[in-house]
Amino acid sequence: MINLRPEPRTSSSATAEKALSFISKGWREVRENADADLQLMRARANSFKDLATSFDRELENLLSFKGGFETNSLHELGFVKKLQPKLSEFRRAYSTPNFGRAVLGNWSPSSKLDLLNLVSEQERKIVRRRVRTKKPNFQWKEEGDGQKEWEPFKVLRTGLKELERRASSGVPPPDIFTNFKNSEFVEKLKNSLKSVDKDSDEWKDVAPLDVPELLAYLVKQSGPLLDQLGVRRDMCDKIVDALCSNKRKDHLELSSVANGEDNVNTNDELDLRIASVLKSTGYKYQGGLWTDSTNKDFEGQNRNVAIITTASLPWMTGTAINPLFRAAYLSKSAKQNVTLLVPWLCKSDQELVYPNNLTFDSPEEQEAYIRNWLEARVGFKTDFKIAFYPGKFQKERRSIIAAGDTTQFIPSKEADIAILEEPEHLNWYHHGKRWTDKFNHVVGVVHTNYLEYIKRERNGALQAFFVKHINNWVIRAYCHKVLRLSSATQDLPKSVVCNVHGVNPKFLKVGEKVAAEREQGQQAFSKGAYFLGKMVWAKGYRELIDLLSKHKHDLGGFKLDVYGNGEDSLEVQSTAQKLDLNLNFLKGRDHADDSLHGYKVFINPSASDVLCTATAEALAMGKFVICADHPSNEFFRSFPNCLTYKTSEDFVSRVREAMESEPQPLTPEQRYNLSWEAATQRFIEYAELDKVLNNSEEAQPSGKGFVKMKKSVSLPGLNEIVDGGLAFGHYCLTGTEILRLSTGAIPGTKDYDFQHCQDLHLFPPQVENPVYGW
């Protein structure tokens, strides 16, 4: 029940007394604080007055000093004449006895605060007059060459030069001049004056561009467009060389006389020539069209590296295993934070992809499986983050396609460096934020020779033509740098060739064990030859059957064990039986299985691989490897146990040589070149991560009349505009479901579905990316 009776009177009066006491106490505290502030302000005003008096005294000593400089000559300096009236006026102002009282007299707790009282009526009139006229209180003097310069800078710079000239005339200057001349303030002021002066002698004599140079630069910057039209890159380079031939000839003659050699190619010289002309005009480029200027600055903290791949364990494929090892060894140095982003498949797709009916109920369960598998092989505790993005499995292509915008699964605060494993695959149907807009540095690693697989299909030549140009398109739009494992892949823009993959440390240990057994006189290999690979025709089975059927009689009783599972298993085995080949087909197994250690010869005739992991693993175990003389095997040619062949007759001789001899043990250098430590070091070097992680810029070579500069900052190249246009066009095309389906996309992969929302605890796509105006 609510009590409606009034409170006793005594209680009300006591409350009022407490309130008055509280207000009185607060007012006293306010007055005390105000008094303390006023005392502090008066003390600071008096200290300023003392400082000004000291400055006046030092200035009088300076002007009256007669050693090293004559007083009359010093008074004749222009900037001294300019300063003396101002100093006299300033001296009169601060020397008045009411200086502090004039400023602080109106500040008291009892007076009304009025800021206008601090300014005299005469000063207010001057301010109002200047505001009305809006004329600056300085003048620009026009020099003889038509250039204008601010008068105070002119006076001060001239005075400083005169002081230096007089100080260096024999008689040592007084201490006050020495300290003033050598002070940090003077040095900074001189540097600032130099930066203000745009007519530096360094850029006065830069000749304007002539017509051949303009045409050469236009052809060079139009490379992306010409590439899309089918004009080869080397043809563009030849045109540029032809247009710059005369300039190049003059530069070679002068540089050969000056340096004895020439280290600047035509492209670099042309870039630096354009940059010098731009700088001579005072132009400064800060960014291009469609570029993101909001990239984060990670200076002073660990950098973040995100590795995004197209497959995940337990699917035993190269794009699942190699990125996993890369994440482990990049995070091992603890110099950067690493995140591995892998696809998450719903239960229905897991049953189609993962072997032995292995499925996972949650991403946490799959992450635990991945870490256990990895740590059992690398031998150390991994310290990197594993994240998942929604994906769907496509039966026809036997590949996983991302559903939705993959970039959203890396937080913006961690978006620094992105490594796209199979960048063309990740971006065929990518409809989301541009990778190069969200990340500071984007590196693509090409794993698969898609053109080789497509050519084997129906109408393969026509499909390969379109896929080739689409790959060029997405690479230009979404990557800064691309690494190709071998030259067997498509020649992509912004790409270099380097093997950045290593082998599982377990295989190197097997090789060390084999070498130790051979040193002790034991028989290391008890079996003959074998082949291991996914049983599809494109993985080398067609080439293997053709070689063995053609030289069945030449090889005599040669027997080969074949390990593998795949979609073409029945067809491959039936073809071998019809041709009566001596092949023993066995179920596929891990290459590190103990049952495979006893084989001496590994045969791999595949011509569709980019860089066969099984070949590297066989070499690490100390076996012979017989493979085709193909660009995909170029990295392995330096190993003595790698036997390559060009013709089918060479294949027969290589098989006989391997079966009749023993492989050589690997040297420590060869073992290191196969390791993931060496592969990670090569990756950091060729992906230019060392420069990105250390915040260092690449120095450009200096040519005739040029200095080193940052080309990316000073050149407004068409490359950024073309790349941005390609990204925008790709975004528009992939946003249309009809176009996506017509090019082979999985229905519904523009956004993730309800099952992905449940598994990954995501909001529905219409909540994450709302569409307004319905």
mmCIF file of N, CA and C in Angstrom, residues 99-158:
data_model
loop_
_atom_site.group_PDB
_atom_site.id
_atom_site.type_symbol
_atom_site.label_atom_id
_atom_site.label_comp_id
_atom_site.label_asym_id
_atom_site.label_seq_id
_atom_site.Cartn_x
_atom_site.Cartn_y
_atom_site.Cartn_z
ATOM 1 N N PHE A 99 51.552 45.183 -17.586
ATOM 2 C CA PHE A 99 51.451 44.144 -18.625
ATOM 3 C C PHE A 99 50.597 42.969 -18.174
ATOM 4 N N GLY A 100 50.919 42.424 -16.985
ATOM 5 C CA GLY A 100 50.142 41.283 -16.499
ATOM 6 C C GLY A 100 48.738 41.676 -16.114
ATOM 7 N N ARG A 101 48.591 42.902 -15.538
ATOM 8 C CA ARG A 101 47.265 43.339 -15.087
ATOM 9 C C ARG A 101 46.362 43.632 -16.290
ATOM 10 N N ALA A 102 46.945 44.084 -17.399
ATOM 11 C CA ALA A 102 46.126 44.380 -18.573
ATOM 12 C C ALA A 102 45.509 43.124 -19.164
ATOM 13 N N VAL A 103 46.234 42.029 -19.046
ATOM 14 C CA VAL A 103 45.727 40.770 -19.602
ATOM 15 C C VAL A 103 44.787 40.071 -18.650
ATOM 16 N N LEU A 104 45.120 40.115 -17.332
ATOM 17 C CA LEU A 104 44.374 39.318 -16.366
ATOM 18 C C LEU A 104 43.491 40.146 -15.450
ATOM 19 N N GLY A 105 43.438 41.450 -15.679
ATOM 20 C CA GLY A 105 42.698 42.285 -14.759
ATOM 21 C C GLY A 105 41.221 41.973 -14.721
ATOM 22 N N ASN A 106 40.646 41.599 -15.847
ATOM 23 C CA ASN A 106 39.211 41.343 -15.893
ATOM 24 C C ASN A 106 38.842 39.933 -15.453
ATOM 25 N N TRP A 107 39.819 39.109 -15.128
ATOM 26 C CA TRP A 107 39.533 37.726 -14.721
ATOM 27 C C TRP A 107 39.417 37.657 -13.207
ATOM 28 N N SER A 108 38.268 37.621 -12.697
ATOM 29 C CA SER A 108 38.026 37.438 -11.272
ATOM 30 C C SER A 108 36.712 36.714 -11.088
ATOM 31 N N PRO A 109 36.561 35.948 -10.021
ATOM 32 C CA PRO A 109 35.343 35.163 -9.853
ATOM 33 C C PRO A 109 34.100 36.016 -9.760
ATOM 34 N N SER A 110 34.218 37.259 -9.248
ATOM 35 C CA SER A 110 33.027 38.063 -9.030
ATOM 36 C C SER A 110 32.610 38.852 -10.243
ATOM 37 N N SER A 111 33.493 38.974 -11.236
ATOM 38 C CA SER A 111 33.177 39.787 -12.407
ATOM 39 C C SER A 111 32.533 38.956 -13.485
ATOM 40 N N LYS A 112 31.845 39.626 -14.373
ATOM 41 C CA LYS A 112 31.203 38.956 -15.489
ATOM 42 C C LYS A 112 32.240 38.665 -16.576
ATOM 43 N N LEU A 113 32.244 37.457 -17.092
ATOM 44 C CA LEU A 113 33.232 37.045 -18.099
ATOM 45 C C LEU A 113 32.884 37.673 -19.435
ATOM 46 N N ASP A 114 33.800 38.466 -19.964
ATOM 47 C CA ASP A 114 33.587 39.126 -21.255
ATOM 48 C C ASP A 114 34.906 39.102 -22.009
ATOM 49 N N LEU A 115 34.971 38.266 -23.029
ATOM 50 C CA LEU A 115 36.225 38.107 -23.765
ATOM 51 C C LEU A 115 36.615 39.375 -24.508
ATOM 52 N N LEU A 116 35.631 40.206 -24.861
ATOM 53 C CA LEU A 116 35.958 41.415 -25.604
ATOM 54 C C LEU A 116 36.712 42.417 -24.758
ATOM 55 N N ASN A 117 36.597 42.310 -23.408
ATOM 56 C CA ASN A 117 37.315 43.239 -22.540
ATOM 57 C C ASN A 117 38.821 43.026 -22.597
ATOM 58 N N LEU A 118 39.235 41.866 -23.067
ATOM 59 C CA LEU A 118 40.666 41.588 -23.150
ATOM 60 C C LEU A 118 41.324 42.278 -24.331
ATOM 61 N N VAL A 119 40.542 42.790 -25.255
ATOM 62 C CA VAL A 119 41.067 43.412 -26.466
ATOM 63 C C VAL A 119 40.671 44.875 -26.471
ATOM 64 N N SER A 120 41.595 45.732 -26.800
ATOM 65 C CA SER A 120 41.311 47.166 -26.834
ATOM 66 C C SER A 120 40.412 47.507 -28.003
ATOM 67 N N GLU A 121 39.785 48.660 -27.905
ATOM 68 C CA GLU A 121 38.875 49.090 -28.965
ATOM 69 C C GLU A 121 39.624 49.313 -30.272
ATOM 70 N N GLN A 122 40.836 49.822 -30.188
ATOM 71 C CA GLN A 122 41.614 50.056 -31.397
ATOM 72 C C GLN A 122 41.950 48.742 -32.099
ATOM 73 N N GLU A 123 42.322 47.729 -31.297
ATOM 74 C CA GLU A 123 42.638 46.423 -31.886
ATOM 75 C C GLU A 123 41.408 45.788 -32.521
ATOM 76 N N ARG A 124 40.230 45.978 -31.887
ATOM 77 C CA ARG A 124 39.006 45.424 -32.468
ATOM 78 C C ARG A 124 38.691 46.086 -33.810
ATOM 79 N N LYS A 125 38.951 47.376 -33.917
ATOM 80 C CA LYS A 125 38.718 48.042 -35.196
ATOM 81 C C LYS A 125 39.643 47.501 -36.281
ATOM 82 N N ILE A 126 40.884 47.245 -35.901
ATOM 83 C CA ILE A 126 41.836 46.709 -36.887
ATOM 84 C C ILE A 126 41.384 45.336 -37.371
ATOM 85 N N VAL A 127 40.934 44.474 -36.433
ATOM 86 C CA VAL A 127 40.483 43.131 -36.812
ATOM 87 C C VAL A 127 39.282 43.206 -37.720
ATOM 88 N N ARG A 128 38.292 44.086 -37.375
ATOM 89 C CA ARG A 128 37.104 44.193 -38.215
ATOM 90 C C ARG A 128 37.463 44.698 -39.606
ATOM 91 N N ARG A 129 38.411 45.634 -39.710
ATOM 92 C CA ARG A 129 38.798 46.160 -41.007
ATOM 93 C C ARG A 129 39.477 45.079 -41.857
ATOM 94 N N ARG A 130 40.318 44.250 -41.226
ATOM 95 C CA ARG A 130 40.991 43.175 -41.976
ATOM 96 C C ARG A 130 40.008 42.099 -42.423
ATOM 97 N N VAL A 131 39.020 41.819 -41.582
ATOM 98 C CA VAL A 131 38.020 40.823 -41.976
ATOM 99 C C VAL A 131 37.217 41.312 -43.164
ATOM 100 N N ARG A 132 36.893 42.627 -43.172
ATOM 101 C CA ARG A 132 36.111 43.154 -44.292
ATOM 102 C C ARG A 132 36.910 43.133 -45.578
ATOM 103 N N THR A 133 38.158 43.532 -45.503
ATOM 104 C CA THR A 133 38.972 43.595 -46.717
ATOM 105 C C THR A 133 39.504 42.247 -47.135
ATOM 106 N N LYS A 134 39.705 41.325 -46.145
ATOM 107 C CA LYS A 134 40.227 39.981 -46.423
ATOM 108 C C LYS A 134 41.550 40.034 -47.161
ATOM 109 N N LYS A 135 42.394 40.983 -46.787
ATOM 110 C CA LYS A 135 43.718 41.080 -47.393
ATOM 111 C C LYS A 135 44.743 40.502 -46.445
ATOM 112 N N PRO A 136 45.588 39.623 -46.903
ATOM 113 C CA PRO A 136 46.609 39.053 -46.025
ATOM 114 C C PRO A 136 47.643 40.098 -45.644
ATOM 115 N N ASN A 137 48.219 39.906 -44.462
ATOM 116 C CA ASN A 137 49.188 40.862 -43.931
ATOM 117 C C ASN A 137 50.603 40.479 -44.344
ATOM 118 N N PHE A 138 50.759 40.130 -45.599
ATOM 119 C CA PHE A 138 52.102 39.884 -46.094
ATOM 120 C C PHE A 138 52.118 40.218 -47.580
ATOM 121 N N GLN A 139 53.295 40.309 -48.154
ATOM 122 C CA GLN A 139 53.443 40.701 -49.549
ATOM 123 C C GLN A 139 54.263 39.670 -50.287
ATOM 124 N N TRP A 140 53.985 39.563 -51.577
ATOM 125 C CA TRP A 140 54.764 38.698 -52.467
ATOM 126 C C TRP A 140 55.587 39.592 -53.390
ATOM 127 N N LYS A 141 56.847 39.353 -53.428
ATOM 128 C CA LYS A 141 57.718 40.116 -54.303
ATOM 129 C C LYS A 141 58.012 39.316 -55.553
ATOM 130 N N GLU A 142 57.935 39.968 -56.669
ATOM 131 C CA GLU A 142 58.166 39.312 -57.957
ATOM 132 C C GLU A 142 59.624 39.459 -58.341
ATOM 133 N N GLU A 143 60.246 38.315 -58.632
ATOM 134 C CA GLU A 143 61.650 38.311 -59.003
ATOM 135 C C GLU A 143 61.794 38.640 -60.487
ATOM 136 N N GLY A 144 63.063 38.657 -60.902
ATOM 137 C CA GLY A 144 63.315 38.995 -62.288
ATOM 138 C C GLY A 144 62.812 37.975 -63.279
ATOM 139 N N ASP A 145 62.797 36.681 -62.897
ATOM 140 C CA ASP A 145 62.356 35.636 -63.821
ATOM 141 C C ASP A 145 60.856 35.442 -63.802
ATOM 142 N N GLY A 146 60.118 36.331 -63.136
ATOM 143 C CA GLY A 146 58.667 36.202 -63.119
ATOM 144 C C GLY A 146 58.127 35.369 -61.985
ATOM 145 N N GLN A 147 58.993 34.743 -61.191
ATOM 146 C CA GLN A 147 58.555 33.912 -60.072
ATOM 147 C C GLN A 147 58.300 34.776 -58.844
ATOM 148 N N LYS A 148 57.331 34.383 -58.017
ATOM 149 C CA LYS A 148 56.982 35.118 -56.815
ATOM 150 C C LYS A 148 57.411 34.340 -55.590
ATOM 151 N N GLU A 149 57.797 35.063 -54.577
ATOM 152 C CA GLU A 149 58.242 34.430 -53.337
ATOM 153 C C GLU A 149 57.762 35.268 -52.164
ATOM 154 N N TRP A 150 57.405 34.589 -51.097
ATOM 155 C CA TRP A 150 56.910 35.274 -49.903
ATOM 156 C C TRP A 150 58.038 36.087 -49.274
ATOM 157 N N GLU A 151 57.770 37.361 -48.978
ATOM 158 C CA GLU A 151 58.819 38.283 -48.531
ATOM 159 C C GLU A 151 59.510 37.855 -47.247
ATOM 160 N N PRO A 152 58.794 37.405 -46.192
ATOM 161 C CA PRO A 152 59.527 36.979 -44.981
ATOM 162 C C PRO A 152 60.514 35.860 -45.230
ATOM 163 N N PHE A 153 60.134 34.869 -46.063
ATOM 164 C CA PHE A 153 61.069 33.800 -46.399
ATOM 165 C C PHE A 153 62.274 34.356 -47.130
ATOM 166 N N LYS A 154 62.034 35.281 -48.041
ATOM 167 C CA LYS A 154 63.129 35.867 -48.810
ATOM 168 C C LYS A 154 64.104 36.587 -47.890
ATOM 169 N N VAL A 155 63.561 37.389 -46.989
ATOM 170 C CA VAL A 155 64.413 38.171 -46.088
ATOM 171 C C VAL A 155 65.205 37.259 -45.164
ATOM 172 N N LEU A 156 64.510 36.303 -44.574
ATOM 173 C CA LEU A 156 65.176 35.431 -43.609
ATOM 174 C C LEU A 156 66.228 34.557 -44.271
ATOM 175 N N ARG A 157 65.916 34.017 -45.448
ATOM 176 C CA ARG A 157 66.896 33.172 -46.132
ATOM 177 C C ARG A 157 68.117 33.987 -46.549
ATOM 178 N N THR A 158 67.899 35.205 -47.039
ATOM 179 C CA THR A 158 69.026 36.061 -47.425
ATOM 180 C C THR A 158 69.881 36.404 -46.214
#
